[in-house]
mmCIF file of C-alpha atoms in Angstrom:
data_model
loop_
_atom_site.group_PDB
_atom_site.id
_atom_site.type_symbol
_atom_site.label_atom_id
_atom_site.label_comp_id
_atom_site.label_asym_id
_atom_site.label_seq_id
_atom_site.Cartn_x
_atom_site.Cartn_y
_atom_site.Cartn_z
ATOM 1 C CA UNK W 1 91.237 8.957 -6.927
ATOM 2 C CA UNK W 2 93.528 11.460 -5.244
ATOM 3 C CA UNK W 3 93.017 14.588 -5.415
ATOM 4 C CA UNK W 4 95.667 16.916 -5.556
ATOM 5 C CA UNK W 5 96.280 19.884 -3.131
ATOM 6 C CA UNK W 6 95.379 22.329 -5.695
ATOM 7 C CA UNK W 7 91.879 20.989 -6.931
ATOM 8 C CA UNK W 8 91.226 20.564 -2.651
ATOM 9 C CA UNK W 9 91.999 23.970 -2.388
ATOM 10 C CA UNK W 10 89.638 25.048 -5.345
ATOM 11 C CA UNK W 11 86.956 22.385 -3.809
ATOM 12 C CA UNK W 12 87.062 24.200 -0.367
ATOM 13 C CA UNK W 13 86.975 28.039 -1.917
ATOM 14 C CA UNK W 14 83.896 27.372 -4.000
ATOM 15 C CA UNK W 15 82.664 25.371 -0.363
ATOM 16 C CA UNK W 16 83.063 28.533 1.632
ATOM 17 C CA UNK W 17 81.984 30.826 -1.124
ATOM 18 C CA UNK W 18 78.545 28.774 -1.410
ATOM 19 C CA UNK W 19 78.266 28.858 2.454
ATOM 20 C CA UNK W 20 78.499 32.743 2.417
ATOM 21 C CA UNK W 21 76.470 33.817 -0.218
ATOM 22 C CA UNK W 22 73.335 35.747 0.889
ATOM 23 C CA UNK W 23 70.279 33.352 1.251
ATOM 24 C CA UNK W 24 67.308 35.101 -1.055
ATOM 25 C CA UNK W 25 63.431 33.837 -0.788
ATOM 26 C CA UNK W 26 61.865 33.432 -3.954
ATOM 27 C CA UNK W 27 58.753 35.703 -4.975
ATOM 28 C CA UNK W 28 56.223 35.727 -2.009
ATOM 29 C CA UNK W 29 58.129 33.134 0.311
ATOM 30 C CA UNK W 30 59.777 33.891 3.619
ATOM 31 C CA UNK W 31 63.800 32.419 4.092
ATOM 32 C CA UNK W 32 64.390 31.042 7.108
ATOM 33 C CA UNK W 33 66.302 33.580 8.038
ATOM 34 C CA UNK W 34 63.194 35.894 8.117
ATOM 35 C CA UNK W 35 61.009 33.149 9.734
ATOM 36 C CA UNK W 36 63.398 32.971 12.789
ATOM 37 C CA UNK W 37 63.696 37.111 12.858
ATOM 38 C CA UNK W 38 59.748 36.961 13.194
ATOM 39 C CA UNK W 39 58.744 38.293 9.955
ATOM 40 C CA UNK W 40 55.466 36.772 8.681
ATOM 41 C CA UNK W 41 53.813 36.978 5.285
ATOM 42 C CA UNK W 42 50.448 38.696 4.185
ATOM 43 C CA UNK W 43 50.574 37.501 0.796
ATOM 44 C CA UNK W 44 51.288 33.653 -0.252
ATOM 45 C CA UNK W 45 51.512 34.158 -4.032
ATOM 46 C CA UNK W 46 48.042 31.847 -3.875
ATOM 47 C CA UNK W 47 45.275 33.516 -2.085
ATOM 48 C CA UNK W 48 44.111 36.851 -0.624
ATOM 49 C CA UNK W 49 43.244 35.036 2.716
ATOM 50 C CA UNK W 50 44.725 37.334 4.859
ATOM 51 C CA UNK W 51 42.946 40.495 3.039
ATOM 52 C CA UNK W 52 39.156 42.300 2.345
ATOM 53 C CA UNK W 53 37.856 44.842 1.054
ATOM 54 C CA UNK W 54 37.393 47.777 3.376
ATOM 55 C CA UNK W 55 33.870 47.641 4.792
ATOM 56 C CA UNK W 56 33.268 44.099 3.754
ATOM 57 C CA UNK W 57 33.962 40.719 4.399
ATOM 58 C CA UNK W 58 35.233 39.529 1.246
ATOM 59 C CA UNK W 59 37.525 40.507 -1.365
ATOM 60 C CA UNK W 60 36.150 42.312 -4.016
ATOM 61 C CA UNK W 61 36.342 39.996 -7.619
ATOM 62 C CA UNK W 62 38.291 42.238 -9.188
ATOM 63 C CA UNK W 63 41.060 42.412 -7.144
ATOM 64 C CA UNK W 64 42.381 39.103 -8.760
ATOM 65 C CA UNK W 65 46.340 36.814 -8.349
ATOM 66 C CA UNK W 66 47.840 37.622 -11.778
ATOM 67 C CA UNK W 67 51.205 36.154 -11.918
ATOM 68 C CA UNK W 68 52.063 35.278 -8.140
ATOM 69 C CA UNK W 69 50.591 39.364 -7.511
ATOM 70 C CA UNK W 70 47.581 41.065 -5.998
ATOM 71 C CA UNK W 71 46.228 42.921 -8.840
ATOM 72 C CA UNK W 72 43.660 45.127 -9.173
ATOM 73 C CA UNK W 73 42.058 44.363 -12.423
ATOM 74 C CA UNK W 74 39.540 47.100 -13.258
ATOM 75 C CA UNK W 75 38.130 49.632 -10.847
ATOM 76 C CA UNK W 76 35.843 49.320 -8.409
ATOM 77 C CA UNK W 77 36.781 46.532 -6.493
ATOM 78 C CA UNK W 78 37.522 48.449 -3.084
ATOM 79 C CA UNK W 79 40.416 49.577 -1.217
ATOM 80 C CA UNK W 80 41.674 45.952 0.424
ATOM 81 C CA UNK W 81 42.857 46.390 3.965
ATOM 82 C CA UNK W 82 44.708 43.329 5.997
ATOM 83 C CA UNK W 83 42.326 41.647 8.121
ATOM 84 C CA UNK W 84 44.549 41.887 11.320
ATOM 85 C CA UNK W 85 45.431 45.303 12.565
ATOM 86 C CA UNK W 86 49.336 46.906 13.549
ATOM 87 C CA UNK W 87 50.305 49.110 16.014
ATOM 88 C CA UNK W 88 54.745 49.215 15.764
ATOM 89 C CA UNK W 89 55.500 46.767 12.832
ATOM 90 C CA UNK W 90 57.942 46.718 9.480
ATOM 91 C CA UNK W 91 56.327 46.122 6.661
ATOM 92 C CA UNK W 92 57.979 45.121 2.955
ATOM 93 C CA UNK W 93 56.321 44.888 -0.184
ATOM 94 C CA UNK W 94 57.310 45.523 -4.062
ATOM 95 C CA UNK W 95 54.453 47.086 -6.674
ATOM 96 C CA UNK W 96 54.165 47.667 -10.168
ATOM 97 C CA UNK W 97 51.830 50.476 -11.432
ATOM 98 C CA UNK W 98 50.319 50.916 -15.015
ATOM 99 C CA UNK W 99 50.981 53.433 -17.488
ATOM 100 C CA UNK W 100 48.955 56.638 -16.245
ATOM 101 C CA UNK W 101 48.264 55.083 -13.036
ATOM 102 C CA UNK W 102 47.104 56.353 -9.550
ATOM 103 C CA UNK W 103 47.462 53.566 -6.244
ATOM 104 C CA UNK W 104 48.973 53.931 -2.445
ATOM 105 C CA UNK W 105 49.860 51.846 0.493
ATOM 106 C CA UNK W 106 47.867 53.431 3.485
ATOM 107 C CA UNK W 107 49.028 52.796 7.073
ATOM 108 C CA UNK W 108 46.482 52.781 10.393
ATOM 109 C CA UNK W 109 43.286 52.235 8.574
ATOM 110 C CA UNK W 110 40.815 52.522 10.112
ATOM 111 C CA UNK W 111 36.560 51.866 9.317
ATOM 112 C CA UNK W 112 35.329 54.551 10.958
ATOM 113 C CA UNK W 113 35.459 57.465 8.103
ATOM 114 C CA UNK W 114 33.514 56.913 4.855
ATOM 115 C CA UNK W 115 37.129 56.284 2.783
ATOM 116 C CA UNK W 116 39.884 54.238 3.878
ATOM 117 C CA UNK W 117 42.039 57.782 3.401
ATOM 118 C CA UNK W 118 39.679 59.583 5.842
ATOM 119 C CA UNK W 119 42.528 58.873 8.588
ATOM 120 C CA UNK W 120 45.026 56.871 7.118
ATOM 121 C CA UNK W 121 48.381 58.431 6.140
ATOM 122 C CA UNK W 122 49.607 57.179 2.368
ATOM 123 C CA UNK W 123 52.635 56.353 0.573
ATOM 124 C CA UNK W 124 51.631 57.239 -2.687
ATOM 125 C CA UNK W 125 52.216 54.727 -5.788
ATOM 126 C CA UNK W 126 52.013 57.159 -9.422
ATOM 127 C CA UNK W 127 52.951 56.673 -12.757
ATOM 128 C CA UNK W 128 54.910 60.056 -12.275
ATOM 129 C CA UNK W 129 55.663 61.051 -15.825
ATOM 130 C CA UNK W 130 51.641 60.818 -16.912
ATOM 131 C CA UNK W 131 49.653 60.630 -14.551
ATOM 132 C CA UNK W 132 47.890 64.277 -13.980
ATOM 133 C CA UNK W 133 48.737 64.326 -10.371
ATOM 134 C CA UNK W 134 51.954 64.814 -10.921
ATOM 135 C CA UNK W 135 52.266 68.403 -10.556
ATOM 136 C CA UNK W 136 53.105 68.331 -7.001
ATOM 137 C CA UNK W 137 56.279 66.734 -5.649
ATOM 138 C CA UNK W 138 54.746 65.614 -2.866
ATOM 139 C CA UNK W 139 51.957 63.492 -4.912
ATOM 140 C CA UNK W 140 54.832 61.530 -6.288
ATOM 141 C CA UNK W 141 55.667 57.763 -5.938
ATOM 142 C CA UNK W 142 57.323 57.244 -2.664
ATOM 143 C CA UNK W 143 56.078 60.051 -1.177
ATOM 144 C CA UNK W 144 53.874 60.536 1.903
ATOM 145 C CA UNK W 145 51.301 62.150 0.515
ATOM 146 C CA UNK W 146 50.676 65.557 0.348
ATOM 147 C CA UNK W 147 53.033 66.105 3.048
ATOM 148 C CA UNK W 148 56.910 64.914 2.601
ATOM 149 C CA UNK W 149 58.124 64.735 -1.400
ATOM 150 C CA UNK W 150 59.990 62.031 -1.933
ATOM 151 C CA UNK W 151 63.893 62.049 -3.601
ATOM 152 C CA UNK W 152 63.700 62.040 -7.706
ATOM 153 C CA UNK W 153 66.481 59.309 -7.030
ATOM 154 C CA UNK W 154 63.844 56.850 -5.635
ATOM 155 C CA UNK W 155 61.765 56.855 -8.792
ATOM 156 C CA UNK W 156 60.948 53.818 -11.759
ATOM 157 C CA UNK W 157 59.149 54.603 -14.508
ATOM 158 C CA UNK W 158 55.634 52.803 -14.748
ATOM 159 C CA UNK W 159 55.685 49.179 -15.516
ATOM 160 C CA UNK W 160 58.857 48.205 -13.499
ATOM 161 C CA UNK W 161 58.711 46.475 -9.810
ATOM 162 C CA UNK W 162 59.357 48.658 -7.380
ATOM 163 C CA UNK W 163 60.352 47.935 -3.439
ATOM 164 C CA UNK W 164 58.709 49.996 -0.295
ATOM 165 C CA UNK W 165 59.832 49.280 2.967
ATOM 166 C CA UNK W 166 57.660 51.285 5.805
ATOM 167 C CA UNK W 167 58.624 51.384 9.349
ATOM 168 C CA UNK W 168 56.035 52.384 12.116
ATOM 169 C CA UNK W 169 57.579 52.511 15.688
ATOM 170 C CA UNK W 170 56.073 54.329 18.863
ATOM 171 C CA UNK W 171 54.566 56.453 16.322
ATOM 172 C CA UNK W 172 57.927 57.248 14.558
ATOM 173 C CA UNK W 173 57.542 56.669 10.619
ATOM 174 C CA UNK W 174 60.194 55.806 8.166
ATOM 175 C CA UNK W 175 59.666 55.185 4.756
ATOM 176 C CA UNK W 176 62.173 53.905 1.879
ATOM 177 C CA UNK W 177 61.170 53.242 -1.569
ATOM 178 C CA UNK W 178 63.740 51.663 -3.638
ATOM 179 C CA UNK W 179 66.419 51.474 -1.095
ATOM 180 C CA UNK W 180 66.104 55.290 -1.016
ATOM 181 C CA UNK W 181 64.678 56.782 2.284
ATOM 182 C CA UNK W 182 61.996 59.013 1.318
ATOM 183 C CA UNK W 183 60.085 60.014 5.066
ATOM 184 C CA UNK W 184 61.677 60.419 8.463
ATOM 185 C CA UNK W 185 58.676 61.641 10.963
ATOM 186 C CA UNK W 186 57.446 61.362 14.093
ATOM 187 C CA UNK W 187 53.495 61.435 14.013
ATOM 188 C CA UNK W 188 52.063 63.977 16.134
ATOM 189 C CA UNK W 189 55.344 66.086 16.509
ATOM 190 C CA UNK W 190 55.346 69.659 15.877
ATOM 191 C CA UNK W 191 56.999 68.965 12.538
ATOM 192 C CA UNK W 192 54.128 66.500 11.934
ATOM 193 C CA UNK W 193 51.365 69.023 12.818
ATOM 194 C CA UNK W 194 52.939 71.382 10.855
ATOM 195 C CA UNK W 195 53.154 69.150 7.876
ATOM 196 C CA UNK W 196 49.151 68.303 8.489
ATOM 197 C CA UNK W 197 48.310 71.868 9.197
ATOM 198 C CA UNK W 198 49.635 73.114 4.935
ATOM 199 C CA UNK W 199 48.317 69.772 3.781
ATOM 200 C CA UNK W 200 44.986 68.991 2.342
ATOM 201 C CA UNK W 201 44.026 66.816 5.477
ATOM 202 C CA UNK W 202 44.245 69.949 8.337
ATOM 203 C CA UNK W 203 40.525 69.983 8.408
ATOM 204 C CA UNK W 204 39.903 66.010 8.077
ATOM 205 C CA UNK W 205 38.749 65.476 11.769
ATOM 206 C CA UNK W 206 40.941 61.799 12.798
ATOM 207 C CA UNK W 207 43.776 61.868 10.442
ATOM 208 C CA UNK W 208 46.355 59.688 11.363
ATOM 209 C CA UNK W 209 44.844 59.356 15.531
ATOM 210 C CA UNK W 210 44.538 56.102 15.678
ATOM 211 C CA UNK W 211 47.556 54.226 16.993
ATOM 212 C CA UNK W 212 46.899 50.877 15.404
ATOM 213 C CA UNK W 213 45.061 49.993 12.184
ATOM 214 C CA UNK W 214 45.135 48.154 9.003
ATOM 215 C CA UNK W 215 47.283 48.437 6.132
ATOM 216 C CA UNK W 216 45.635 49.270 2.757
ATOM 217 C CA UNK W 217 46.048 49.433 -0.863
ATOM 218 C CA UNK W 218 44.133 51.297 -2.919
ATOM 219 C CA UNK W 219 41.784 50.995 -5.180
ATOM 220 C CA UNK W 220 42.257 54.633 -7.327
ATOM 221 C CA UNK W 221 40.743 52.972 -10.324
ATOM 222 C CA UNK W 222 43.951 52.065 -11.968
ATOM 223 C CA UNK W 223 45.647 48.368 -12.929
ATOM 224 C CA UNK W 224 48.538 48.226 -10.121
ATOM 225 C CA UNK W 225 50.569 44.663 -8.511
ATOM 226 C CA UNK W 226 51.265 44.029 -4.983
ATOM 227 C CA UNK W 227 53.631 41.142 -4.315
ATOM 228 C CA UNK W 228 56.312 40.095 -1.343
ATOM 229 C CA UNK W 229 54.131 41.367 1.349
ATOM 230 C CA UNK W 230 55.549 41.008 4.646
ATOM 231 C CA UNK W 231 55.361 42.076 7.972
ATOM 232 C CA UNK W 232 57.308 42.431 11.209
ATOM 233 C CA UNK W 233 55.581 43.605 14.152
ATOM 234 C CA UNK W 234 57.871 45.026 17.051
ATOM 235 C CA UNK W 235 58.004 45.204 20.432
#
């Protein structure tokens, strides 16, 4: 059969248009664009293998895979932290938070304080419309906590996915939360040591000193899902 110019035309635009259209990984998978760029994942949709709770070996039972997500089921399961620790890195993850619900993302855990918070900055994840701690704009989703208030324009309501992306290098942090870029600081700056000086952690001796740790999430008692984990380190 011969196929006129027209429907070779129409053949080679839907071609080309195939060929350029953006390459997306499905839930907890890497594309191969992201393999060859370095990134790696810390969640496989199948196990917690790369994860325990903080000051233990395992992971705690009731931090349980729900629907290709982390999820902490009831509390008292534990902060998790990542088994391997990150000095300059990217890291990329979405989260979904409960009605009235209280979670974080913590960066450069540590073990050496009696909470994983002790010295770990936080991005918090909050239910802001109900939860209690919502009275100051800097305990709000996407913000880093108790110190830089995220935008209003970053913000989902509970119960819908949300993305963080969190950027650590030579101790300059960046933080977006729903495409929205929410922290621009350089730890141990003078803005930084102001921020920690009017925050509740001026008198926590080893906030945010160590220059590599773990990545948490938190355990505040509350149902919240962690999927898409990944991680780039740098440099």
């Amino acid at each position: 059969m011969i196929l006129s110019i027209k429907t070779k035309a129409l053949a080679a635009f839907i071609l080309v248009s195939a060929i350029s259209l953006p390459v997306f990984a499905a839930d907890n998978q890497l594309t191969a664009e992201e393999m060859a760029d370095g990134w790696q994942l810390l969640f496989n949709g199948a196990d917690m293998s790369q994860w325990r709770t903080f000051k233990q070996p395992t992971v705690n039972e009731k931090w349980q895979i729900e629907d290709g997500a982390i999820t902490l089921t009831a509390g008292g399961g534990g902060d998790l932290i990542s088994k391997k620790s990150y000095s300059n890195f990217e890291l990329t993850l979405d989260w979904k938070i409960s009605e009235v619900g209280n979670s974080g993302i913590l960066i450069l855990a540590d073990e050496k304080g009696k909470y994983i918070y002790s010295h770990a900055p936080e991005i918090q994840i909050l239910d802001n419309e109900r939860h209690p701690d919502n009275k100051l704009d800097t305990h709000l989703s996407g913000s880093l906590y108790d110190m830089i208030a995220s935008p209003v324009a970053s913000h989902k309501k509970a119960g819908e996915w949300n993305s963080t992306k969190i950027r650590l290098e030579n101790s300059a942090l960046t933080v977006w939360q729903n495409d929205v870029q929410t922290t621009k600081v350089t730890i141990g700056s003078d803005e930084w040591n102001s921020l920690v000086a009017n925050s509740k952690f001026a008198s926590w001796p080893g906030f945010a000193k160590a220059k590599t740790g773990h990545i948490g999430l938190q355990d505040h008692g509350d149902k919240v899902w962690f999927k898409n984990i990944k991680i780039k380190e740098l440099n």
